[in-house]
Tab-separated table of N, CA and C in Angstrom:
chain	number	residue	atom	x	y	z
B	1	UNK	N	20.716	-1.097	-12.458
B	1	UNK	CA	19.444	-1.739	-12.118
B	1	UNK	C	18.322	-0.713	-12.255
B	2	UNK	N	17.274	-1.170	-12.897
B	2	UNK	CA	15.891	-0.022	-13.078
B	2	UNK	C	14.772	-0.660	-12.447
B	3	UNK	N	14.294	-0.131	-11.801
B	3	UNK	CA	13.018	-0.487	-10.791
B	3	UNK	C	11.800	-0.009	-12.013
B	4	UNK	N	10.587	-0.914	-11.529
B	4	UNK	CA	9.924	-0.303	-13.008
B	4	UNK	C	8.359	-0.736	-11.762
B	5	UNK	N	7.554	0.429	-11.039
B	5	UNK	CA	6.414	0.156	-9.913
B	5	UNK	C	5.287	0.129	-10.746
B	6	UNK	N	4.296	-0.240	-10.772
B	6	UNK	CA	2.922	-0.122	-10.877
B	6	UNK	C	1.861	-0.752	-9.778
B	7	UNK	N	0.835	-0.664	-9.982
B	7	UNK	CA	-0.340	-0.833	-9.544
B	7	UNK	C	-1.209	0.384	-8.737
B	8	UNK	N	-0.070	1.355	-8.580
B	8	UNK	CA	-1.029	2.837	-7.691
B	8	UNK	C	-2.459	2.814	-8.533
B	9	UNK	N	-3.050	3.939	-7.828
B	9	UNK	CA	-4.460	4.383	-7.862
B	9	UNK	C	-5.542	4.476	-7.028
B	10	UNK	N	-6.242	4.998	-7.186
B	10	UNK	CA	-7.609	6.097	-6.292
B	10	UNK	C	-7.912	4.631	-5.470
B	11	UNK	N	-8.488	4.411	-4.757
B	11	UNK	CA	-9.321	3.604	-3.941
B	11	UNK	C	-10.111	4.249	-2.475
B	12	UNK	N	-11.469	3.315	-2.260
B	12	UNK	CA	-11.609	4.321	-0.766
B	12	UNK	C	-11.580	3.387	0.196
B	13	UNK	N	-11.586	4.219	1.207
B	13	UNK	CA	-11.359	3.685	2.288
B	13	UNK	C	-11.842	1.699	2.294
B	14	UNK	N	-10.881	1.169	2.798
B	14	UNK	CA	-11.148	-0.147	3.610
B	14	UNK	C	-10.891	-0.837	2.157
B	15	UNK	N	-10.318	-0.241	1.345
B	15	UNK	CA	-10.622	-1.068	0.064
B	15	UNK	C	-9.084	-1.689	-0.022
B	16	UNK	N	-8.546	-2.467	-1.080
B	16	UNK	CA	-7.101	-3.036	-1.405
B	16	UNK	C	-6.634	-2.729	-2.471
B	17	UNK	N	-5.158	-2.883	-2.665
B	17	UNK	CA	-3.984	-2.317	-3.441
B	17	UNK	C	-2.977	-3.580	-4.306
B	18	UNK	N	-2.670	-3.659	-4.988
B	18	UNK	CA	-1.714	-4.484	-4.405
B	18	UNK	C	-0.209	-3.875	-6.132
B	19	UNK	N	0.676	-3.559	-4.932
B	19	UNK	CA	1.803	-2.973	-6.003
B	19	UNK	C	2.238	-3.864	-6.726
B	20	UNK	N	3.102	-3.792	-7.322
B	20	UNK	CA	4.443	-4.504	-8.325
B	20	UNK	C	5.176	-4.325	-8.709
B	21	UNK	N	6.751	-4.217	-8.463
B	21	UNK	CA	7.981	-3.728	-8.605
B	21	UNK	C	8.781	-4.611	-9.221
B	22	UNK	N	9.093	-4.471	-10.610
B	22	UNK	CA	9.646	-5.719	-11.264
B	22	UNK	C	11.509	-4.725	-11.430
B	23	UNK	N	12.488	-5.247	-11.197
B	23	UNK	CA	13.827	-5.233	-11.261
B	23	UNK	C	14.491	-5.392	-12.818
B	24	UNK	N	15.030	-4.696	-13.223
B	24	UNK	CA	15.363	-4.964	-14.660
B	24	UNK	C	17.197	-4.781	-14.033
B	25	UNK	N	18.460	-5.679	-14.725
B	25	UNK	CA	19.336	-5.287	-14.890
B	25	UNK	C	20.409	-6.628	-14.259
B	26	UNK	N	21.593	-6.662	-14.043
B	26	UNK	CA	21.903	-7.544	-12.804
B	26	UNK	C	22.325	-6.731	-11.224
B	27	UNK	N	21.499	-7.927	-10.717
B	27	UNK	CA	21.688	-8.033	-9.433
B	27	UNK	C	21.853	-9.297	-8.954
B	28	UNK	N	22.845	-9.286	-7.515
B	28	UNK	CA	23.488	-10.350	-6.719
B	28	UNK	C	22.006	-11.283	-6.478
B	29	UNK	N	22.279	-12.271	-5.959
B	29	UNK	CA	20.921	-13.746	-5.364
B	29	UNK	C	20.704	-12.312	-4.044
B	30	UNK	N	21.742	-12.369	-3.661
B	30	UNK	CA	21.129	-11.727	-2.093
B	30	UNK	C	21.024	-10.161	-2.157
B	31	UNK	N	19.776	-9.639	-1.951
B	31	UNK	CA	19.379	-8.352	-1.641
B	31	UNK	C	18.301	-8.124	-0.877
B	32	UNK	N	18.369	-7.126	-0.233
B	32	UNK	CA	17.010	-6.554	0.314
B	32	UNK	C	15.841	-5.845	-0.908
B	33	UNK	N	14.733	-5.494	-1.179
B	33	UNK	CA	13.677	-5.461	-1.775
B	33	UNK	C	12.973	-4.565	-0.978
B	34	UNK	N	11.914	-3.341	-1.098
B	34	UNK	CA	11.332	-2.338	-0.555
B	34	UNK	C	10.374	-1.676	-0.424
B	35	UNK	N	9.596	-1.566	0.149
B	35	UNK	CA	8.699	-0.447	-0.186
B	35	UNK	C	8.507	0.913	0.491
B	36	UNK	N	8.528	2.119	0.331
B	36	UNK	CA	8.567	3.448	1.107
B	36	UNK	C	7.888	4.117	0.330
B	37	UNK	N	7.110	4.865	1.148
B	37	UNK	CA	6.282	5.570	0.789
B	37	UNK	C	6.596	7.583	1.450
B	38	UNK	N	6.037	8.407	0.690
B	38	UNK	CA	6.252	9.539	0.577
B	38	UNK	C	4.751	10.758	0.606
B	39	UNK	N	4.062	11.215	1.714
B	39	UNK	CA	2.982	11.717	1.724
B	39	UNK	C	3.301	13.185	1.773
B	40	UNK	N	2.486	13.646	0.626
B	40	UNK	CA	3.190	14.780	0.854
B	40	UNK	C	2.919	16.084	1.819
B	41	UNK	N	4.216	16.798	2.176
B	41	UNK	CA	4.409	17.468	3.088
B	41	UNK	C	5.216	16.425	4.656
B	42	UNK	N	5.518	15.258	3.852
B	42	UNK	CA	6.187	14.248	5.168
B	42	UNK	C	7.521	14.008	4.073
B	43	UNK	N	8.487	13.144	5.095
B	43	UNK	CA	9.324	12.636	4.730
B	43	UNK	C	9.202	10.615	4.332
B	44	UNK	N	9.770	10.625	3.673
B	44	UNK	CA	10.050	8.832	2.972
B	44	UNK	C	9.821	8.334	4.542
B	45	UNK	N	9.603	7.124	4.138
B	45	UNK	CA	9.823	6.391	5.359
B	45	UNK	C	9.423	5.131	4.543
B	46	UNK	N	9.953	3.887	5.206
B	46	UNK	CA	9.406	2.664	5.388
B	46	UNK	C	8.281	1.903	5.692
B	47	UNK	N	7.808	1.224	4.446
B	47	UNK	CA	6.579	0.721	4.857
B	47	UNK	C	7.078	-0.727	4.481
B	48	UNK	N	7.768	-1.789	4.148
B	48	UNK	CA	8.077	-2.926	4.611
B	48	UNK	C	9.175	-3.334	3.615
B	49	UNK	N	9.884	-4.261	4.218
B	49	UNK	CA	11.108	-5.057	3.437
B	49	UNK	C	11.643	-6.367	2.835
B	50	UNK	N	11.885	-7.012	2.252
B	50	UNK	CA	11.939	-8.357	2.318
B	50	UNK	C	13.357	-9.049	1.875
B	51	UNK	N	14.249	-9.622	2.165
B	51	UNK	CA	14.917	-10.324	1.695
B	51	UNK	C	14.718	-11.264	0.560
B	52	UNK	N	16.039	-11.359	0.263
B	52	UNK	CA	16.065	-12.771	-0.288
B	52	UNK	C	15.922	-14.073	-0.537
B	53	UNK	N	16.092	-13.894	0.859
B	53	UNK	CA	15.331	-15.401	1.931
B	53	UNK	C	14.281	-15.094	2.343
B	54	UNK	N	13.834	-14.049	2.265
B	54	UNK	CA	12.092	-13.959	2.718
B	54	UNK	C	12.124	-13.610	4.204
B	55	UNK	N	13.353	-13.014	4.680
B	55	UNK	CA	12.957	-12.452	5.822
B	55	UNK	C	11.731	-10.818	5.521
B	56	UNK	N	11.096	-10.437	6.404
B	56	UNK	CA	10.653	-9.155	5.583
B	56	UNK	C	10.199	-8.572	7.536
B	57	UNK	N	10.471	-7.143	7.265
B	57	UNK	CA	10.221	-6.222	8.195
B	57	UNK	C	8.958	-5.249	8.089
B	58	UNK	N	8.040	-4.482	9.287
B	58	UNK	CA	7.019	-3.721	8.440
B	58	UNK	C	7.079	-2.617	9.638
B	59	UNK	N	6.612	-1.564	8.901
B	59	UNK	CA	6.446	-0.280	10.131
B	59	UNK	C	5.298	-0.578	10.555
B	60	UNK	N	4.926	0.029	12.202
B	60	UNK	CA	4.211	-0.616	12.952
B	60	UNK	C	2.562	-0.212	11.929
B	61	UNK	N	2.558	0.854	11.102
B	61	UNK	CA	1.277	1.140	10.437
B	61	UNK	C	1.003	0.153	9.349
B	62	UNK	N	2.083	-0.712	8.633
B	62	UNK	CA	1.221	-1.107	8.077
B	62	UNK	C	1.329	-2.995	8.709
B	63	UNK	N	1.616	-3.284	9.695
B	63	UNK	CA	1.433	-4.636	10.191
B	63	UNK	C	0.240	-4.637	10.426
B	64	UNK	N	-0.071	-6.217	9.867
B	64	UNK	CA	-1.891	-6.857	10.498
B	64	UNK	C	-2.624	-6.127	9.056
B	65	UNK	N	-1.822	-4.975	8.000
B	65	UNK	CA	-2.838	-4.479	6.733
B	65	UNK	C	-2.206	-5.150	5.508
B	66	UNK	N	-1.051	-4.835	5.812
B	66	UNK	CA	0.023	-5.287	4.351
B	66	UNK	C	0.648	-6.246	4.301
B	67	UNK	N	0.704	-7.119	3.257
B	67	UNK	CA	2.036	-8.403	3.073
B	67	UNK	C	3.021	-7.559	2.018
B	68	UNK	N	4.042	-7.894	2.013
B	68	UNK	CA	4.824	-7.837	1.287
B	68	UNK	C	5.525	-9.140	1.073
B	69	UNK	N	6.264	-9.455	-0.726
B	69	UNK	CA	6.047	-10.748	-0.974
B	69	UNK	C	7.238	-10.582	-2.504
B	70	UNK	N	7.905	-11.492	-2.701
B	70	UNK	CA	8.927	-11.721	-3.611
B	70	UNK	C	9.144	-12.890	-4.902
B	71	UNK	N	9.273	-12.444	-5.965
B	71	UNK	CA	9.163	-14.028	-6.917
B	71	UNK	C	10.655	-13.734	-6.926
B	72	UNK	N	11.687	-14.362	-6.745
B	72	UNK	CA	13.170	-14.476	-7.174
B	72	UNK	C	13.677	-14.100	-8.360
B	73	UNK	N	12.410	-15.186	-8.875
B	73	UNK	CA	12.678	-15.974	-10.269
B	73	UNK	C	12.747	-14.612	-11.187
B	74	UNK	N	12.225	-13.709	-11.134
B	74	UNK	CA	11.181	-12.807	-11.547
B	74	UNK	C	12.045	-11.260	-11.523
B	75	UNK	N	12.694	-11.240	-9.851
B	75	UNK	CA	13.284	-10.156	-9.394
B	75	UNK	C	12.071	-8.973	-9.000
B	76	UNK	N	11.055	-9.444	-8.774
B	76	UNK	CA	9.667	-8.649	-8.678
B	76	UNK	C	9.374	-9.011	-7.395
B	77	UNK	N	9.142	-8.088	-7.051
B	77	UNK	CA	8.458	-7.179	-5.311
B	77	UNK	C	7.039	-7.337	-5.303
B	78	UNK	N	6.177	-7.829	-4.166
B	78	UNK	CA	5.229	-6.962	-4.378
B	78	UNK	C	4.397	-6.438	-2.945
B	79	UNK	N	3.748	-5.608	-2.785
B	79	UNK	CA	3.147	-4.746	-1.565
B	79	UNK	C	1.388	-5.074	-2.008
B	80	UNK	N	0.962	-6.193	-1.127
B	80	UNK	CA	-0.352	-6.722	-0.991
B	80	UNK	C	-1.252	-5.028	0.232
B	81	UNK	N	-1.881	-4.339	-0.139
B	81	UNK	CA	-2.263	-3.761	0.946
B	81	UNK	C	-3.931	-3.849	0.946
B	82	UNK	N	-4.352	-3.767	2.268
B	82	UNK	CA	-5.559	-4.206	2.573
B	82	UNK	C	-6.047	-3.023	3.323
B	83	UNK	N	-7.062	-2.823	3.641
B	83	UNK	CA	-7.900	-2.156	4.613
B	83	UNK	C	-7.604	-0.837	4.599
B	84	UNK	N	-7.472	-0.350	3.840
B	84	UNK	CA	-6.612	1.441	3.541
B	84	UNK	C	-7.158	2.287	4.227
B	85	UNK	N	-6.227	2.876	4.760
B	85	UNK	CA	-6.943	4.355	5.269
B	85	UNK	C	-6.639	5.708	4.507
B	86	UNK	N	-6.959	7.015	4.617
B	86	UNK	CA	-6.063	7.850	3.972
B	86	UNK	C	-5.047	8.301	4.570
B	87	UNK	N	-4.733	7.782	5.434
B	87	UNK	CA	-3.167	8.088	6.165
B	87	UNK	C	-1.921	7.100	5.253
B	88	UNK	N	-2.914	6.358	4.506
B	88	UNK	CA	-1.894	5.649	3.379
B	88	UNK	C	-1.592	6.618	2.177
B	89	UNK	N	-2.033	7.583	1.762
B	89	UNK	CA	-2.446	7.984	0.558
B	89	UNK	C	-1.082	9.103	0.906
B	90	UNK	N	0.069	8.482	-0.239
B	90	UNK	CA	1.260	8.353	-0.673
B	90	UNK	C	1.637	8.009	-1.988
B	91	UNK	N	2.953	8.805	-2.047
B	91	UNK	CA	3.555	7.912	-3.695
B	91	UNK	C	4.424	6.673	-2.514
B	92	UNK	N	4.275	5.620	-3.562
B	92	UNK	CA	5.186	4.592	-3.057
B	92	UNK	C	6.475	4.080	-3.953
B	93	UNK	N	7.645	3.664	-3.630
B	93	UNK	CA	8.616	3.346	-4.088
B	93	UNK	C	9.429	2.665	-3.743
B	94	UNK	N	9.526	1.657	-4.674
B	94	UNK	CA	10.001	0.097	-4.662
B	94	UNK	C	11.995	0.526	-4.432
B	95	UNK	N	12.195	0.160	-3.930
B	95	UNK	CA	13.880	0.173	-3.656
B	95	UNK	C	14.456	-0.777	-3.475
B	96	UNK	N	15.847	-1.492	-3.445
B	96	UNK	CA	16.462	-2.648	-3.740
B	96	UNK	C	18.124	-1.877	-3.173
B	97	UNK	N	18.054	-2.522	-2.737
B	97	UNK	CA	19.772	-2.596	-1.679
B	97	UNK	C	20.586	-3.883	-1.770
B	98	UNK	N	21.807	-3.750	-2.460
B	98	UNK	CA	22.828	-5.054	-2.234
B	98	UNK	C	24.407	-4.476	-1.768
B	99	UNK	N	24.791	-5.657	-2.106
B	99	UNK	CA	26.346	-5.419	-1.973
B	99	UNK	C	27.183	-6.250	-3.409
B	100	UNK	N	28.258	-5.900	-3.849
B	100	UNK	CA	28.984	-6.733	-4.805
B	100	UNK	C	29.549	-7.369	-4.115
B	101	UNK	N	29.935	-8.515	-4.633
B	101	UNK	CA	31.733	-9.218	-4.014
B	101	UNK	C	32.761	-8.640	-4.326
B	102	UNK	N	32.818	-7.625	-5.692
B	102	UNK	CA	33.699	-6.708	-6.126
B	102	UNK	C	33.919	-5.356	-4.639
B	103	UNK	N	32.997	-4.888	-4.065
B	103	UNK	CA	32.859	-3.667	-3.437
B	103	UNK	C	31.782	-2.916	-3.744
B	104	UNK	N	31.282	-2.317	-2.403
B	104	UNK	CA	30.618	-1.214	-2.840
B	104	UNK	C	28.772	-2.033	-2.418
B	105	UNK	N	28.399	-0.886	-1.755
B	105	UNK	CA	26.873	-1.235	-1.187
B	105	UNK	C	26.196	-0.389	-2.939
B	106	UNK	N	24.917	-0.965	-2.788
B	106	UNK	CA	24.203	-0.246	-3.985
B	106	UNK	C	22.774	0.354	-3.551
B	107	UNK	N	21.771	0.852	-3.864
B	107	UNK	CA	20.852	1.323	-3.713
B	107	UNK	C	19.945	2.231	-4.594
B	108	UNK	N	19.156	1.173	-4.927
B	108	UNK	CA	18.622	1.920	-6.252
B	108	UNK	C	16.921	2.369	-5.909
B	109	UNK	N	16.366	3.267	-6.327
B	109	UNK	CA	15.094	3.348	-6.639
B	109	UNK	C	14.039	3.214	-7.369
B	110	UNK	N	12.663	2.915	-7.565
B	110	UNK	CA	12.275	2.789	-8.657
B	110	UNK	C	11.524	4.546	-8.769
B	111	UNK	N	10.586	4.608	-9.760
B	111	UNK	CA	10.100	6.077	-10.014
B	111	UNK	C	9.034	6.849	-9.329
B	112	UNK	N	7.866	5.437	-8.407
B	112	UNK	CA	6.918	5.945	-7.490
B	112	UNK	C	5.579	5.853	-8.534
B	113	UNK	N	5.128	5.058	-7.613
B	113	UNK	CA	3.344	4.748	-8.051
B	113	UNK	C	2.067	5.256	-7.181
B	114	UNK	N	1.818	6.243	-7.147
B	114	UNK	CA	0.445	6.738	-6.221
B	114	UNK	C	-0.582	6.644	-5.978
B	115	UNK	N	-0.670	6.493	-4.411
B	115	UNK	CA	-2.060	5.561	-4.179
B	115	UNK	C	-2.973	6.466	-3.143
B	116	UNK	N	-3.948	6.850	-3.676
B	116	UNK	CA	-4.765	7.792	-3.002
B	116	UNK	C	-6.018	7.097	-2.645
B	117	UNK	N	-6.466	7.400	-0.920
B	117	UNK	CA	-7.357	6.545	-0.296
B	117	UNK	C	-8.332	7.701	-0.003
B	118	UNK	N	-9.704	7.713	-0.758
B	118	UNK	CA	-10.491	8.720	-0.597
B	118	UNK	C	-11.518	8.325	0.748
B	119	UNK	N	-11.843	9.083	1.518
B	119	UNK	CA	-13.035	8.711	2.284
B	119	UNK	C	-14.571	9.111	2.028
């Protein structure tokens, strides 16, 4: 599976983003879908998740700023972000987690799209 991100870039403050993580390869109906971000001199962390079914999770920074959002059809992610601060200003990276019926959990990454929030 190849993760393939776009939409990073400069923006300032209070302004919007919005990523796109399109999935190339096969994958199962059911997976989790990702976004984490990486600032540097910090470690990865989680900035929101979504199922298959559209359950989706968010770290408490970006709830009430960000949607995150899924076409199936498509296998494409995407990270709506709003109201930026530069505490956003990160590479971000689309990730995708399943399981086979054969065995074996998977976890792939995509390459990271950077989004810098100037003030």
């Amino acid at each position: 599976v190849q993760l393939q991100a776009s939409g990073g870039g400069l923006v300032q403050v209070g302004g919007s983003l919005r990523l796109s993580c399109a999935a190339a390869g096969s994958m199962p109906r059911v997976n989790v879908m990702g976004w984490y971000r990486q600032a540097p001199g910090k470690q990865r962390e989680s900035v929101a998740t979504i199922t298959s079914y559209g359950i989706t999770n968010y770290a408490d920074s970006a709830k009430g700023r960000f949607a995150i959002s899924r076409d199936n059809a498509k296998n494409t992610v995407y990270l709506q972000m709003n109201s930026l601060k530069p505490d956003d200003t990160a590479v971000y990276y689309c990730n995708t987690k399943f399981a086979r019926g054969s065995g074996g959990a998977y976890d792939y990454w995509g390459q990271g799209t950077l989004v810098t929030v100037s003030s």
